[in-house]
One Martini backbone bead per residue (centre of mass of N, CA, C, O) as a GRO file, in nm:
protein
  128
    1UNK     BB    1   0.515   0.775   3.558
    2UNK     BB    2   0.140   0.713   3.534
    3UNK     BB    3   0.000   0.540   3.277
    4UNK     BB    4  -0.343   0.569   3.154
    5UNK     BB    5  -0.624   0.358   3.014
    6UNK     BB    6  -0.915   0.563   3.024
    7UNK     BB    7  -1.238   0.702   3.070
    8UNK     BB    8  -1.379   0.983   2.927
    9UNK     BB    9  -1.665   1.179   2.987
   10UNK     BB   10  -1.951   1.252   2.761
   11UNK     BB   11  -2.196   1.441   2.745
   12UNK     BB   12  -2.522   1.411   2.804
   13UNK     BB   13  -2.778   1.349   3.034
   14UNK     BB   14  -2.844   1.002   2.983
   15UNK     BB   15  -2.606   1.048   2.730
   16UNK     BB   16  -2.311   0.890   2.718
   17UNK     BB   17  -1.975   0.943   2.644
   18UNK     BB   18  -1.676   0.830   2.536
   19UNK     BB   19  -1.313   0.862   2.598
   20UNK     BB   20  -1.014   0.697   2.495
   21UNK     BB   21  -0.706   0.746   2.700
   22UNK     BB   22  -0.446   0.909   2.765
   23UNK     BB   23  -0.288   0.948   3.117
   24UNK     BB   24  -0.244   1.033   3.429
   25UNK     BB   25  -0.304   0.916   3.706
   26UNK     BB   26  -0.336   1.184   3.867
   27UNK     BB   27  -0.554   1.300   3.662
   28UNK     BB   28  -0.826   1.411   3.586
   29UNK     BB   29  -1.051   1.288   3.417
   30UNK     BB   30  -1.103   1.567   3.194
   31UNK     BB   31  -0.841   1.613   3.135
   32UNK     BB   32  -0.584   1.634   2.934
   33UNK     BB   33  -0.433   1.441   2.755
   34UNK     BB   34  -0.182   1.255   2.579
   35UNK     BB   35  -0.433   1.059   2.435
   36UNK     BB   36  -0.661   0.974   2.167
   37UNK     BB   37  -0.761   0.708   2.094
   38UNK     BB   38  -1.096   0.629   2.136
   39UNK     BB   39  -1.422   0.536   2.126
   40UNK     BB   40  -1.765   0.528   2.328
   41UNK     BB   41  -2.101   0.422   2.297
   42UNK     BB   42  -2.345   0.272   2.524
   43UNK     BB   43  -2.537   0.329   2.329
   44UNK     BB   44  -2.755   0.171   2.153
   45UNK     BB   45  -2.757   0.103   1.817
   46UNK     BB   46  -2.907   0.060   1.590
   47UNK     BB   47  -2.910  -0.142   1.263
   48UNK     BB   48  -2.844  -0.128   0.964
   49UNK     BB   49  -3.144  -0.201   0.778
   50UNK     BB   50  -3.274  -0.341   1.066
   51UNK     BB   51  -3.089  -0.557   1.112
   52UNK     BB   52  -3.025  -0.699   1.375
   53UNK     BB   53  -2.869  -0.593   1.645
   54UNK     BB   54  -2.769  -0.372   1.892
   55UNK     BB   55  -2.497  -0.193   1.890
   56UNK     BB   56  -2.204  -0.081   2.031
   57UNK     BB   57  -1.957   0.168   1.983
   58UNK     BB   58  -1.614   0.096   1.891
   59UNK     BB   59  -1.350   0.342   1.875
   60UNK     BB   60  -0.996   0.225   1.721
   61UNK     BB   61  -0.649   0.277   1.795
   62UNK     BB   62  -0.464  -0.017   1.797
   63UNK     BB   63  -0.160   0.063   1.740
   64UNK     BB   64  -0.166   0.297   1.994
   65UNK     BB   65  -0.269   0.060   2.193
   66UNK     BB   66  -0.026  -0.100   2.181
   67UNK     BB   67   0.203   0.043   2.256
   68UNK     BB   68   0.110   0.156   2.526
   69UNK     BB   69   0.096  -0.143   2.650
   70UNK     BB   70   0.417  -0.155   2.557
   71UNK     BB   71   0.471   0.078   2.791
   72UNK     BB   72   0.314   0.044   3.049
   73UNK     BB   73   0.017   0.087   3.051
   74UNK     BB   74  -0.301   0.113   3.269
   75UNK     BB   75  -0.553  -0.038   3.264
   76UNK     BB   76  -0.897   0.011   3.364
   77UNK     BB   77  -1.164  -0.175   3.410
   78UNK     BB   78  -1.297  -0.071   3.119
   79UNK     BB   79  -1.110  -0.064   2.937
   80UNK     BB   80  -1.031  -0.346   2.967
   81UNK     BB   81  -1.305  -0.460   2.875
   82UNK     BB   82  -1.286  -0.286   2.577
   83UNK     BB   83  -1.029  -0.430   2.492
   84UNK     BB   84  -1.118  -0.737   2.506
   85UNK     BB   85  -1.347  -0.701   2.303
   86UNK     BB   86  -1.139  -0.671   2.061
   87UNK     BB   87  -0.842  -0.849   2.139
   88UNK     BB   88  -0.563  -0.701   2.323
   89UNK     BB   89  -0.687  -0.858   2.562
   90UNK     BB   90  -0.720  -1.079   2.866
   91UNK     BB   91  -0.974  -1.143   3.036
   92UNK     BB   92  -1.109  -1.100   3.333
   93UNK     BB   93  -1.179  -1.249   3.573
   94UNK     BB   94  -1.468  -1.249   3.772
   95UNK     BB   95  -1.385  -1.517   3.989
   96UNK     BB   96  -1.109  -1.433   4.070
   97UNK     BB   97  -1.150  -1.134   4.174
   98UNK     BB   98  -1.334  -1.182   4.422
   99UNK     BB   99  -1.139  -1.396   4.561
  100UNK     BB  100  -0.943  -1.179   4.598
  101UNK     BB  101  -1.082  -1.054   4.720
  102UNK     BB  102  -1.182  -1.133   5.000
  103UNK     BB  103  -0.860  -1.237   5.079
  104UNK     BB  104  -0.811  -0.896   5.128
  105UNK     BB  105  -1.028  -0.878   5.370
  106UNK     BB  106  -0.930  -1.078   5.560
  107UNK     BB  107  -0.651  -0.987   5.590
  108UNK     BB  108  -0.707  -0.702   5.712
  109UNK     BB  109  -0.902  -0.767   5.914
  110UNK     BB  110  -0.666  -0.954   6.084
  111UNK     BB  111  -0.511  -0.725   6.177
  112UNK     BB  112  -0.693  -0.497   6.283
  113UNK     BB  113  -0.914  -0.734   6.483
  114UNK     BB  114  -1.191  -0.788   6.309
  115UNK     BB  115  -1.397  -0.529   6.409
  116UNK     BB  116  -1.289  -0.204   6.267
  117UNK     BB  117  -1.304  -0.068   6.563
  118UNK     BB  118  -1.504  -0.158   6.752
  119UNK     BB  119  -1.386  -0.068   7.051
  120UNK     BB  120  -1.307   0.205   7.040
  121UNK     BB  121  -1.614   0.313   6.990
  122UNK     BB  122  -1.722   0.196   7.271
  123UNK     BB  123  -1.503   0.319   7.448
  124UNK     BB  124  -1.585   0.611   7.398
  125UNK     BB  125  -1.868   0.587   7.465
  126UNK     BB  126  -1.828   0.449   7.774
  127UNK     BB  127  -1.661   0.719   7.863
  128UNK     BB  128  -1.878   0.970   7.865
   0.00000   0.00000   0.00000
């Protein structure tokens, strides 16, 4: 059984609001979770008072991530994200995961033959 946390979207068309949850990894985004962290509303509100900047809303139950993460749990990339900016996890390097993935694109297509498979597909084409 894998759990993940990940965020479900509500709201309106242009006006997107997230919960953070935990789910099984293979059930559908919006369907019931196993429970609900806390929110996050990626749209910048005003700051009370008019000082100082915009900010977006991220509101979390510290201690039921801390569990879920202690058991398990796996962070999708935007969770991990917003994980990361309240300081519960350690931020991804974003040049590290790059070079990575970069090293299995090219490791993947050296096996396949370098081509893609157009080989098998030019030779289907000429031979119609």
């Amino acid at each position: 059984m894998v759990v993940k946390i990940r965020l479900a979207r509500f709201g309106k068309r242009n006006s997107p609001f997230y919960n953070i949850v935990v789910a099984q990894a293979r059930s559908a985004r919006n369907s019931k979770p196993m429970e609900v962290l806390g929110t996050y509303d990626p749209i910048p509100q005003p700051p009370p008072h008019g000082e100082g900047k915009a900010f977006k809303d991220i509101r979390l139950d510290i201690s039921r991530a801390k569990y879920w993460l202690g058991v398990g749990a796996q962070p999708s990339d935007s969770a991990w994200r917003l994980l990361s900016m309240i300081g519960l996890l350690e931020p991804k390097s974003t040049h590290a995961m790059q070079r990575l993935q970069m090293d299995s694109s090219e490791g993947s297509s050296g096996l396949v033959g370098g081509d893609g498979g157009r080989a098998r597909k030019e030779g289907n084409v000429n031979s119609r």
